[in-house]
Short mmCIF file of C-alpha atoms in Angstrom, two decimals:
data_model
loop_
_atom_site.label_atom_id
_atom_site.label_comp_id
_atom_site.label_asym_id
_atom_site.label_seq_id
_atom_site.Cartn_x
_atom_site.Cartn_y
_atom_site.Cartn_z
CA MET A 17 0.19 0.05 0.56
CA THR A 18 2.70 2.43 0.45
CA ARG A 19 2.14 3.45 -3.80
CA ALA A 20 -1.06 3.75 -3.70
CA GLY A 21 -0.23 7.54 -3.28
CA ALA A 22 1.71 7.01 -6.73
CA VAL A 23 -1.72 6.48 -8.95
CA PRO A 24 -3.78 9.55 -8.46
CA GLY A 25 -7.02 8.88 -7.93
CA ALA A 26 -7.10 5.27 -6.51
CA ALA A 27 -5.65 6.96 -2.97
CA GLY A 28 -8.50 7.16 -1.46
CA VAL A 29 -10.23 4.43 -2.00
CA SER A 30 -7.31 2.53 -1.65
CA ALA A 31 -6.96 3.35 2.30
CA GLY A 32 -10.18 2.38 3.14
CA ARG A 33 -10.15 -0.91 1.87
CA SER A 34 -6.39 -1.22 3.39
CA GLU A 35 -7.37 -0.47 7.05
CA ARG A 36 -10.52 -3.44 6.07
CA LEU A 37 -6.90 -5.78 4.73
CA ALA A 38 -5.07 -4.54 7.81
CA ALA A 39 -7.98 -5.63 9.78
CA ARG A 40 -7.87 -9.13 8.30
CA GLY A 41 -4.07 -9.49 8.61
CA GLY A 42 -4.73 -8.67 12.70
CA ALA A 43 -7.82 -11.21 12.03
CA LEU A 44 -5.48 -13.31 10.26
CA ARG A 45 -2.17 -13.64 12.35
CA VAL A 46 -4.48 -14.30 15.73
CA ALA A 47 -5.48 -16.92 13.02
CA ARG A 48 -2.52 -18.52 12.46
CA VAL A 49 -1.38 -17.88 16.54
CA TRP A 50 -3.61 -19.43 17.89
CA PRO A 51 -2.81 -23.00 17.21
CA ALA A 52 0.75 -22.66 18.31
CA VAL A 53 -0.88 -21.12 21.44
CA ALA A 54 -2.84 -23.84 22.63
CA PHE A 55 -0.83 -26.74 21.24
CA GLY A 56 1.96 -24.55 23.80
CA ILE A 57 -0.81 -24.89 26.84
CA THR A 58 -1.82 -28.55 25.99
CA GLY A 59 1.65 -29.48 26.33
CA LEU A 60 2.26 -27.77 30.22
CA VAL A 61 -0.61 -28.83 30.97
CA LEU A 62 -0.17 -32.84 29.80
CA TRP A 63 4.09 -32.69 30.22
CA GLU A 64 2.34 -31.42 34.46
CA LEU A 65 -0.16 -34.00 34.41
CA VAL A 66 1.75 -36.36 33.69
CA VAL A 67 4.81 -35.40 36.46
CA VAL A 68 2.49 -35.37 38.87
CA LEU A 69 -0.06 -38.47 37.98
CA GLY A 70 3.39 -40.59 37.41
CA ARG A 71 5.29 -39.97 39.98
CA VAL A 72 7.89 -38.38 37.98
CA PRO A 73 10.97 -38.09 40.49
CA ALA A 74 12.87 -34.39 40.47
CA PHE A 75 15.44 -34.55 38.73
CA LEU A 76 14.71 -36.73 35.37
CA LEU A 77 11.95 -33.55 35.00
CA PRO A 78 10.21 -31.15 37.02
CA PRO A 79 7.02 -30.40 36.62
CA PRO A 80 5.82 -27.02 35.30
CA SER A 81 4.38 -25.55 37.85
CA ALA A 82 7.20 -25.68 39.82
CA ILE A 83 9.40 -24.14 36.81
CA VAL A 84 7.21 -21.12 36.87
CA ALA A 85 7.36 -21.16 40.81
CA GLN A 86 11.38 -21.06 40.24
CA ILE A 87 10.64 -18.47 37.79
CA GLY A 88 8.72 -16.28 40.26
CA ALA A 89 11.54 -16.68 43.86
CA GLN A 90 14.89 -16.23 41.36
CA ALA A 91 13.25 -13.06 39.41
CA PRO A 92 16.12 -10.44 39.97
CA VAL A 93 18.51 -13.77 39.64
CA ILE A 94 17.45 -14.37 36.32
CA VAL A 95 17.34 -10.82 35.07
CA ALA A 96 20.35 -10.73 35.63
CA THR A 97 22.73 -13.52 35.01
CA THR A 98 20.69 -12.77 31.15
CA ALA A 99 21.50 -9.27 31.08
CA VAL A 100 25.12 -10.67 31.34
CA THR A 101 24.34 -13.74 28.89
CA GLY A 102 22.60 -11.23 27.35
CA GLY A 103 25.46 -8.23 27.03
CA ASN A 104 28.20 -11.52 25.80
CA ALA A 105 26.04 -12.48 23.16
CA ALA A 106 24.94 -8.63 21.58
CA VAL A 107 29.14 -7.66 22.14
CA GLY A 108 30.26 -10.48 20.44
CA LEU A 109 27.33 -10.18 17.78
CA VAL A 110 28.64 -6.32 16.92
CA ALA A 111 32.14 -7.36 16.43
CA GLY A 112 32.01 -10.59 15.06
CA PHE A 113 29.75 -8.89 12.26
CA VAL A 114 32.38 -5.91 11.64
CA LEU A 115 34.99 -9.06 11.29
CA GLY A 116 32.61 -10.75 9.03
CA VAL A 117 31.61 -8.04 6.25
CA ALA A 118 35.53 -6.00 7.01
CA LEU A 119 36.41 -9.63 6.01
CA ALA A 120 34.04 -10.16 3.47
CA LEU A 121 34.48 -6.83 1.63
CA LEU A 122 38.99 -7.43 1.53
CA ALA A 123 37.76 -10.91 0.10
CA ALA A 124 36.26 -9.22 -2.83
CA ARG A 125 39.03 -6.47 -3.30
CA SER A 126 41.98 -9.16 -3.09
CA ARG A 127 42.18 -12.02 -5.15
CA LEU A 128 45.13 -13.08 -2.81
CA PHE A 129 42.89 -11.91 0.52
CA GLN A 130 40.33 -14.61 -0.54
CA ASP A 131 42.43 -17.74 -1.40
CA LEU A 132 44.20 -16.96 2.13
CA ALA A 133 40.84 -16.34 3.71
CA THR A 134 37.78 -18.34 2.73
CA PRO A 135 39.36 -21.84 3.40
CA VAL A 136 39.89 -20.90 7.25
CA VAL A 137 37.14 -19.11 6.98
CA LEU A 138 35.23 -22.14 5.27
CA ALA A 139 37.08 -24.42 7.56
CA ALA A 140 36.30 -22.44 11.00
CA SER A 141 32.63 -23.22 10.28
CA ALA A 142 33.33 -26.81 9.82
CA VAL A 143 34.99 -26.23 13.47
CA PRO A 144 33.03 -26.72 16.65
CA ILE A 145 33.87 -23.65 18.19
CA VAL A 146 32.25 -23.80 21.62
CA ALA A 147 35.10 -26.33 21.61
CA LEU A 148 37.62 -23.79 21.63
CA ALA A 149 36.05 -22.27 25.59
CA PRO A 150 38.22 -23.26 27.94
CA VAL A 151 41.10 -22.48 25.56
CA PHE A 152 40.04 -19.16 25.46
CA THR A 153 39.30 -19.49 29.10
CA THR A 154 42.94 -19.61 29.83
CA MET A 155 44.08 -17.86 27.70
CA PHE A 156 42.79 -14.87 29.17
CA GLY A 157 41.60 -15.98 32.58
CA SER A 158 38.62 -16.35 34.14
CA THR A 159 38.01 -13.03 35.79
CA THR A 160 36.83 -11.49 33.00
CA GLU A 161 34.23 -12.73 30.08
CA VAL A 162 36.56 -11.53 27.32
CA ALA A 163 36.80 -15.64 26.70
CA ARG A 164 33.00 -16.28 26.64
CA ARG A 165 32.39 -12.62 23.58
CA LEU A 166 35.32 -14.46 21.87
CA VAL A 167 33.83 -17.55 21.55
CA VAL A 168 30.23 -15.19 19.90
CA THR A 169 32.83 -13.24 17.82
CA VAL A 170 34.08 -16.61 15.93
CA LEU A 171 30.69 -17.98 15.37
CA VAL A 172 29.11 -14.79 14.22
CA ILE A 173 31.90 -14.64 11.66
CA VAL A 174 31.74 -17.49 9.79
CA PRO A 175 27.32 -16.29 8.55
CA VAL A 176 28.63 -13.38 7.89
CA PHE A 177 31.21 -13.25 6.66
CA VAL A 178 29.92 -16.25 4.22
CA SER A 179 27.02 -14.12 2.50
CA THR A 180 28.08 -11.06 2.16
CA ALA A 181 30.72 -12.47 0.12
CA ARG A 182 28.33 -13.63 -1.54
CA GLY A 183 26.47 -10.13 -1.93
CA LEU A 184 29.46 -8.66 -2.86
CA ARG A 185 29.78 -11.01 -5.77
CA GLN A 186 26.05 -10.43 -7.43
CA VAL A 187 26.84 -7.50 -9.20
CA GLN A 188 25.15 -7.13 -12.17
CA PRO A 189 27.40 -7.26 -15.53
CA VAL A 190 26.18 -3.81 -16.72
CA HIS A 191 26.65 -1.76 -13.43
CA ALA A 192 30.31 -3.54 -13.41
CA GLU A 193 30.95 -1.62 -17.06
CA LEU A 194 29.12 1.56 -15.75
CA MET A 195 31.57 1.98 -13.48
CA THR A 196 34.16 0.52 -15.49
CA SER A 197 33.18 3.63 -18.21
CA LEU A 198 32.96 5.52 -14.90
CA ALA A 199 36.88 5.05 -14.35
CA ALA A 200 35.40 4.22 -10.96
CA THR A 201 38.32 2.91 -8.79
CA PRO A 202 38.59 -1.10 -6.25
CA TRP A 203 37.14 1.39 -4.01
CA GLN A 204 35.22 3.63 -5.58
CA HIS A 205 33.76 0.45 -7.42
CA ALA A 206 32.28 -1.28 -3.76
CA ARG A 207 31.18 1.67 -2.36
CA PHE A 208 28.76 2.94 -4.48
CA VAL A 209 28.18 -0.42 -5.94
CA ARG A 210 29.74 -3.51 -4.41
CA LEU A 211 28.47 -2.66 -1.22
CA PRO A 212 24.93 -1.26 -1.35
CA GLY A 213 23.82 -4.40 -3.72
CA ALA A 214 25.14 -6.35 -0.68
CA VAL A 215 23.22 -4.99 2.38
CA PRO A 216 20.10 -7.61 1.45
CA TYR A 217 22.36 -10.53 1.86
CA ILE A 218 24.51 -8.63 5.17
CA MET A 219 21.48 -8.73 6.65
CA THR A 220 20.53 -12.74 5.79
CA GLY A 221 23.22 -13.21 7.69
CA LEU A 222 23.08 -11.12 10.81
CA ARG A 223 19.69 -12.91 11.14
CA LEU A 224 21.04 -16.20 10.87
CA ALA A 225 23.92 -15.45 13.53
CA ALA A 226 22.37 -12.70 15.67
CA PRO A 227 19.78 -16.11 17.21
CA ALA A 228 23.61 -18.47 17.14
CA ALA A 229 25.61 -16.06 19.21
CA VAL A 230 22.69 -16.46 21.95
CA ILE A 231 23.88 -20.32 21.35
CA ALA A 232 27.49 -19.89 21.63
CA ALA A 233 27.18 -17.29 24.94
CA ILE A 234 25.32 -19.65 27.20
CA VAL A 235 27.25 -22.92 26.14
CA ALA A 236 31.17 -21.05 26.81
CA GLU A 237 30.24 -20.19 30.54
CA TYR A 238 30.24 -23.84 30.71
CA PHE A 239 33.35 -24.23 30.45
CA GLY A 240 34.66 -22.01 34.11
CA GLY A 241 34.99 -18.40 34.22
CA LEU A 242 32.91 -16.34 36.19
CA GLN A 243 29.55 -17.58 37.17
CA ASN A 244 27.62 -14.40 36.02
CA GLY A 245 25.62 -15.89 33.46
CA LEU A 246 22.76 -18.20 32.59
CA GLY A 247 25.09 -20.96 31.18
CA SER A 248 26.90 -20.93 34.46
CA ARG A 249 23.11 -20.63 37.06
CA ILE A 250 22.76 -23.80 34.51
CA SER A 251 25.01 -25.88 35.33
CA SER A 252 26.04 -25.30 39.57
CA ALA A 253 21.71 -25.32 39.75
CA ALA A 254 21.86 -28.78 37.76
CA ALA A 255 25.00 -30.17 39.64
CA ASN A 256 23.19 -28.78 43.29
CA THR A 257 20.04 -30.71 42.24
CA ALA A 258 18.09 -27.52 41.99
CA TYR A 259 16.37 -29.20 38.77
CA ALA A 260 13.78 -26.89 38.42
CA ARG A 261 15.97 -23.92 39.36
CA ALA A 262 17.78 -24.68 35.91
CA TRP A 263 15.08 -25.85 34.31
CA ALA A 264 13.79 -21.54 35.17
CA PHE A 265 17.06 -20.62 33.62
CA VAL A 266 16.21 -22.29 30.40
CA ALA A 267 13.79 -21.17 29.95
CA ALA A 268 15.04 -17.64 30.51
CA SER A 269 18.17 -18.52 27.53
CA ILE A 270 14.69 -19.36 25.89
CA ALA A 271 13.93 -16.35 25.98
CA LEU A 272 16.67 -14.75 25.15
CA GLY A 273 17.22 -16.65 22.22
CA LEU A 274 13.84 -15.58 20.83
CA LEU A 275 14.52 -11.38 21.59
CA PHE A 276 17.78 -11.68 19.45
CA HIS A 277 16.40 -14.10 16.54
CA LEU A 278 13.14 -11.80 16.54
CA ALA A 279 15.96 -8.75 17.13
CA GLY A 280 18.26 -9.91 13.47
CA LEU A 281 14.24 -11.04 11.90
CA LEU A 282 13.40 -7.06 11.98
CA ALA A 283 16.74 -5.55 12.00
CA GLU A 284 16.10 -7.21 8.04
CA ARG A 285 12.47 -6.18 7.80
CA LEU A 286 13.57 -2.52 7.97
CA VAL A 287 17.14 -2.48 6.72
CA THR A 288 15.96 -4.23 3.33
CA ARG A 289 11.51 -2.12 3.36
CA GLY A 290 13.95 0.66 2.88
CA LEU A 291 16.02 -0.32 -0.01
CA ARG A 292 12.64 -1.08 -1.87
CA THR A 293 10.68 1.73 -1.32
CA MET B 5 48.03 13.31 -31.40
CA THR B 6 45.50 15.15 -33.81
CA SER B 7 42.92 14.99 -34.70
CA GLY B 8 39.37 16.89 -35.03
CA GLY B 9 37.03 14.06 -34.91
CA ALA B 10 35.06 12.97 -31.70
CA VAL B 11 36.52 9.59 -33.27
CA THR B 12 39.06 8.24 -35.66
CA LEU B 13 39.69 4.43 -36.35
CA ALA B 14 41.95 3.02 -38.44
CA GLY B 15 42.09 -0.62 -39.87
CA VAL B 16 40.91 -2.38 -36.18
CA GLU B 17 40.68 -5.42 -35.69
CA LYS B 18 39.29 -7.79 -33.45
CA HIS B 19 39.93 -11.74 -32.89
CA PHE B 20 37.81 -13.32 -29.38
CA GLY B 21 40.30 -15.73 -29.83
CA ASP B 22 39.55 -17.99 -33.61
CA VAL B 23 36.79 -15.98 -33.78
CA HIS B 24 37.62 -13.28 -36.74
CA ALA B 25 35.09 -10.32 -34.73
CA LEU B 26 35.97 -7.13 -36.98
CA ASP B 27 38.20 -7.08 -39.47
CA GLY B 28 39.66 -3.56 -40.70
CA ILE B 29 37.42 -1.13 -39.82
CA ASP B 30 38.16 2.26 -40.60
CA LEU B 31 35.40 4.92 -39.00
CA GLU B 32 35.53 8.63 -38.94
CA VAL B 33 33.25 10.11 -36.10
CA CYS B 34 33.08 14.53 -36.53
CA ALA B 35 32.35 16.31 -33.51
CA GLY B 36 29.04 17.00 -32.96
CA GLU B 37 28.11 14.01 -35.32
CA PHE B 38 25.09 11.65 -35.04
CA VAL B 39 27.01 8.09 -36.40
CA SER B 40 24.39 4.66 -36.29
CA LEU B 41 26.07 1.09 -36.29
CA ILE B 42 23.76 -1.56 -38.05
CA GLY B 43 24.24 -5.20 -38.90
CA PRO B 44 23.04 -8.17 -37.73
CA SER B 45 23.36 -10.36 -35.08
CA GLY B 46 27.26 -11.01 -33.88
CA CYS B 47 28.88 -8.84 -36.82
CA GLY B 48 30.88 -7.11 -34.21
CA LYS B 49 29.00 -3.06 -33.84
CA SER B 50 28.63 -3.70 -30.12
CA THR B 51 32.67 -4.52 -29.72
CA LEU B 52 33.71 -1.69 -31.86
CA LEU B 53 31.64 0.48 -29.28
CA ARG B 54 32.89 -1.74 -26.87
CA ILE B 55 36.82 -0.03 -28.52
CA VAL B 56 35.63 2.53 -28.25
CA ALA B 57 34.65 3.29 -24.94
CA ASP B 58 38.29 1.15 -23.46
CA LEU B 59 35.38 -1.55 -22.81
CA GLU B 60 38.29 -4.24 -25.06
CA HIS B 61 40.94 -3.92 -26.64
CA PRO B 62 41.42 -3.91 -30.00
CA THR B 63 44.17 -6.84 -31.43
CA GLY B 64 44.54 -4.56 -33.98
CA GLY B 65 44.68 -1.03 -35.68
CA THR B 66 44.19 2.00 -33.50
CA ALA B 67 41.80 3.70 -31.78
CA LEU B 68 41.74 7.55 -30.58
CA VAL B 69 39.06 8.74 -29.05
CA GLY B 70 39.11 12.93 -29.74
CA GLY B 71 42.65 12.32 -30.28
CA LYS B 72 43.65 10.45 -26.77
CA THR B 73 43.77 6.20 -26.34
CA PRO B 74 40.10 4.60 -25.36
CA GLN B 75 42.23 4.15 -21.96
CA GLN B 76 42.69 7.98 -21.73
CA ALA B 77 39.21 9.43 -22.81
CA ARG B 78 37.66 6.52 -20.80
CA LEU B 79 39.96 7.70 -17.51
CA ASP B 80 39.60 11.46 -18.56
CA GLN B 81 35.70 10.87 -18.75
CA ASP B 82 35.60 12.15 -22.29
CA TYR B 83 32.43 9.93 -23.72
CA GLY B 84 29.18 9.44 -21.50
CA ILE B 85 28.05 6.11 -22.77
CA ALA B 86 24.86 4.30 -21.36
CA PHE B 87 23.63 0.89 -22.37
CA GLN B 88 20.94 -1.38 -23.34
CA GLN B 89 19.79 -1.71 -19.64
CA ALA B 90 19.33 1.45 -18.11
CA GLY B 91 21.43 -0.79 -15.16
CA LEU B 92 20.11 2.17 -12.63
CA LEU B 93 21.62 1.84 -8.97
CA GLU B 94 17.69 0.88 -7.10
CA TRP B 95 19.31 1.93 -3.76
CA ARG B 96 20.31 5.65 -4.98
CA SER B 97 16.93 8.38 -6.25
CA VAL B 98 16.66 9.38 -9.76
CA THR B 99 18.91 11.74 -8.92
CA GLU B 100 21.54 10.40 -7.50
CA ASN B 101 21.59 8.05 -10.28
CA VAL B 102 22.02 11.25 -12.56
CA GLU B 103 24.76 12.20 -10.16
CA LEU B 104 26.93 9.41 -10.26
CA PRO B 105 29.22 10.04 -12.73
CA LEU B 106 29.59 13.55 -11.18
CA HIS B 107 30.38 11.53 -7.35
CA VAL B 108 32.63 9.40 -8.84
CA HIS B 109 34.86 12.31 -10.18
CA GLY B 110 34.86 14.29 -6.54
CA VAL B 111 32.24 16.76 -7.71
CA GLY B 112 31.08 18.48 -4.37
CA LYS B 113 27.83 18.41 -3.81
CA ALA B 114 25.37 20.80 -4.48
CA ASP B 115 26.67 21.14 -8.20
CA ARG B 116 26.05 17.44 -8.52
CA ARG B 117 22.42 18.87 -7.26
CA ALA B 118 22.78 21.44 -9.77
CA ARG B 119 23.25 19.40 -12.43
CA ALA B 120 21.09 16.62 -11.75
CA ALA B 121 18.23 18.77 -11.44
CA GLU B 122 18.91 20.37 -14.94
CA LEU B 123 19.95 17.10 -16.69
CA LEU B 124 16.62 15.87 -15.08
CA GLU B 125 14.98 18.99 -16.99
CA LEU B 126 16.57 18.52 -19.88
CA VAL B 127 15.16 14.62 -20.18
CA GLY B 128 11.50 15.76 -19.15
CA LEU B 129 11.69 13.99 -15.11
CA HIS B 130 12.64 16.43 -13.28
CA GLU B 131 9.60 15.70 -11.43
CA PHE B 132 10.54 12.37 -10.64
CA ALA B 133 13.42 13.36 -9.11
CA GLY B 134 13.11 11.75 -6.00
CA SER B 135 11.67 8.64 -6.77
CA ARG B 136 13.76 4.98 -7.16
CA PRO B 137 14.15 3.54 -10.18
CA SER B 138 11.18 0.98 -9.69
CA GLU B 139 8.93 3.51 -9.59
CA LEU B 140 10.12 4.73 -13.42
CA SER B 141 8.71 2.62 -16.40
CA GLY B 142 11.69 0.70 -18.96
CA GLY B 143 11.75 4.70 -20.95
CA MET B 144 11.86 6.55 -18.10
CA GLN B 145 14.11 4.84 -16.62
CA GLN B 146 16.26 4.51 -19.72
CA ARG B 147 16.13 8.69 -19.66
CA VAL B 148 17.82 8.60 -16.24
CA ALA B 149 20.66 6.73 -17.77
CA ILE B 150 20.65 8.97 -20.60
CA ALA B 151 21.04 11.48 -18.33
CA ARG B 152 23.53 9.64 -16.29
CA ALA B 153 25.87 9.60 -19.11
CA LEU B 154 25.63 13.71 -19.41
CA ALA B 155 26.40 14.53 -16.64
CA PRO B 156 30.23 15.29 -16.88
CA SER B 157 28.87 16.50 -20.28
CA PRO B 158 30.82 14.64 -22.98
CA ARG B 159 31.71 15.55 -27.08
CA LEU B 160 30.67 11.92 -27.06
CA LEU B 161 27.96 9.87 -26.14
CA LEU B 162 28.22 5.76 -26.71
CA MET B 163 24.60 3.95 -27.12
CA ASP B 164 24.76 0.37 -27.41
CA GLU B 165 20.74 -0.32 -28.12
CA PRO B 166 19.55 1.78 -25.47
CA PHE B 167 16.58 1.74 -27.03
CA GLY B 168 16.45 -2.31 -27.49
CA ALA B 169 14.47 -3.40 -24.99
CA LEU B 170 12.03 -0.51 -25.61
CA ASP B 171 7.79 -1.07 -27.49
CA GLU B 172 7.33 0.10 -30.92
CA MET B 173 5.62 3.53 -29.54
CA THR B 174 8.24 4.48 -26.62
CA ARG B 175 10.70 4.01 -28.40
CA GLU B 176 10.04 7.15 -31.66
CA ARG B 177 8.89 9.68 -28.70
CA MET B 178 12.78 7.64 -27.24
CA GLN B 179 14.20 8.91 -30.81
CA ALA B 180 12.72 11.77 -31.02
CA GLU B 181 13.86 13.06 -26.86
CA LEU B 182 17.47 11.44 -27.94
CA LEU B 183 17.30 14.49 -30.59
CA ARG B 184 16.13 17.33 -29.01
CA ILE B 185 18.82 16.54 -26.27
CA ILE B 186 21.62 16.10 -28.36
CA GLY B 187 20.52 19.28 -30.33
CA GLU B 188 20.44 20.83 -26.95
CA THR B 189 24.16 20.04 -25.50
CA GLY B 190 25.60 19.11 -29.70
CA ALA B 191 27.95 16.16 -28.67
CA ALA B 192 29.22 13.09 -30.46
CA VAL B 193 26.56 9.87 -30.52
CA LEU B 194 27.60 6.73 -31.78
CA PHE B 195 24.48 4.48 -31.61
CA VAL B 196 24.14 0.61 -32.18
CA THR B 197 21.20 -0.29 -33.19
CA HIS B 198 18.54 -3.51 -35.29
CA SER B 199 16.64 -1.09 -36.19
CA ILE B 200 16.61 0.08 -39.70
CA PRO B 201 14.20 3.27 -38.90
CA GLU B 202 15.70 4.15 -35.83
CA ALA B 203 18.89 4.45 -37.78
CA VAL B 204 17.39 5.94 -40.52
CA VAL B 205 15.77 9.10 -38.11
CA LEU B 206 18.25 9.36 -36.23
CA SER B 207 21.83 9.73 -37.99
CA ASP B 208 23.53 12.01 -39.62
CA ARG B 209 25.30 8.73 -41.10
CA VAL B 210 24.47 5.28 -41.02
CA VAL B 211 27.00 2.17 -40.77
CA VAL B 212 26.11 -0.26 -43.00
CA MET B 213 28.36 -4.01 -41.26
CA SER B 214 28.61 -6.87 -42.94
CA PRO B 215 28.24 -10.27 -40.47
CA ARG B 216 30.83 -12.07 -39.19
CA PRO B 217 33.93 -11.03 -39.45
CA GLY B 218 32.21 -7.79 -39.26
CA ARG B 219 33.39 -5.06 -41.53
CA ILE B 220 31.76 -1.63 -42.93
CA THR B 221 29.56 -2.86 -46.17
CA GLU B 222 28.68 1.15 -46.90
CA ILE B 223 27.92 3.91 -45.35
CA VAL B 224 24.17 5.23 -46.29
CA PRO B 225 23.34 9.69 -45.44
CA GLY B 226 20.59 9.39 -42.56
CA ARG B 227 17.76 11.60 -42.12
CA ARG B 228 19.20 13.14 -38.72
CA PRO B 229 16.57 16.30 -38.99
CA GLY B 230 18.21 19.37 -39.57
CA ALA B 231 21.30 17.67 -39.75
CA ARG B 232 24.18 18.93 -42.01
CA ALA B 233 24.11 14.85 -43.96
CA ALA B 234 20.52 15.29 -44.74
CA THR B 235 21.08 17.67 -48.23
CA ASP B 236 17.92 16.96 -50.08
CA LEU B 237 15.92 17.87 -47.89
CA VAL B 238 15.59 19.84 -44.05
CA PRO B 239 12.47 18.60 -42.76
CA ASP B 240 12.12 20.20 -38.58
CA ASP B 241 10.28 17.42 -37.17
CA VAL B 242 10.15 14.19 -36.88
CA GLU B 243 7.27 12.93 -37.74
CA ASP B 244 7.61 14.05 -40.83
CA VAL B 245 11.15 12.64 -41.94
CA ARG B 246 9.02 9.40 -40.43
CA GLU B 247 6.58 10.20 -43.47
CA SER B 248 9.24 11.42 -46.49
CA GLY B 249 9.97 10.15 -49.12
CA ALA B 250 13.53 10.04 -48.39
CA PHE B 251 13.31 8.56 -45.54
CA PHE B 252 11.50 5.35 -46.88
CA ALA B 253 14.70 6.19 -49.99
CA ALA B 254 17.05 5.45 -46.31
CA ILE B 255 14.98 2.58 -45.51
CA THR B 256 15.44 0.77 -48.80
CA ALA B 257 19.04 2.22 -49.38
CA VAL B 258 20.05 0.61 -45.71
CA ARG B 259 18.84 -2.91 -46.20
CA GLU B 260 20.14 -2.53 -49.88
CA ALA B 261 23.30 -2.63 -48.64
CA LEU B 262 22.55 -5.07 -45.57
CA ARG B 263 21.24 -7.82 -48.07
CA LYS B 264 24.85 -7.01 -50.12
CA GLY B 265 27.20 -7.60 -47.07
CA HIS B 266 25.59 -11.68 -46.33
CA GLU B 267 26.08 -12.26 -50.91
#
């Protein structure tokens, strides 16, 4: 409906229609969401019933009611630990994003660098990067967040590099010839054509990397260091047989992952929509 | 190097591996002259234009653009170029697309804006200055591309089938527009086309080429309105040209030259 104004005479007609469409869209969205919500609630109720009626031991599976009670009791701690882990994920995400884009630009710029960097980055994607966590913790000391942020950074670089590199290769031949005819330098070619053209690909890389950053930040905490994040709380609660509390922190982890996923999705939508209109 | 010509080609050859694309091309385009290249597909007319633009290198002979090597002319921005695809950058507004050549060459923002406004006025698109390319029709996009090519005020305009993707009515309107624009700027034009009427109505001279290896079969005088080379008749309007007997005679001459090239 953004173009309605460009068609004279149609604007007035389409305004009313767009409201109706929006209302219908809202109804449709509710209609699409409620089965999933109902399914989730049914699942929780069944879970509760199975645990209570089946006398499942708490270390095997605590009931949702106990987890919810723990979330209430631990609320300040959960918020604080989620902030720490979320902060690590965010710092690593930004650093990895910047490095991934920069490396892809260098690779597009120089053939030699591309031949050197591409295999390394692709090999990095095959290595389980969280395996580096204990090594980094030893390297940077167990009283800082550096090791965890570094794990996130390394993990984020890969999808951002791969999708940015792909975007930078999608130059239309007519644009390449135009820049040649304008005697543009390689840097101008990157600035005027390659980089803006790659933006949708770069944003896709960011969207893919965002939830992965949370996973990496949590898992990195399992390998020692400060006991201030979600991952360390989950492992210490589980070790202390406080199973419902462990699950409460798991629930917070899920929420944090969803938050990053939605933020990535939103950033991608906003940027690519800004380009189209 | 002394040459008053906008383009001077002497014995230009082009081989792509075993393929002999161009064979001994001699051609002079004078300042302010409109010259069309016409011929069957694969005759090397686009290759010839790309050699002038320094997008291809000849394998023999010499090419001069305003007395310089094509490379020097490209580096000095002595020519503007328009392709069959408008090739606008979707993420830039119409104004920013027209400004692109000036932006690349470090012209200040105020001067760029002023020049773009002037050019959009010239091509009749000033109302769309802030629009995105995707909001324009194909013909309008091509006019933006022409405005972009004219931005650095080149003395030579290279056009590779710029109207090839447009419908016939739009195409005829664009031809009239192009003549008016070129008339105002006084630039020389080297124009590649598949269309005989297009070549005849636009050009001072129509260069007819043979199938591969591309050679110049014949040079037929065109019917460009108000042009020096249109000897016996100088109509003041493109529509008059299209309906004149001389126009049809010129079309017949080009057709016969094309057929001769095939024998």
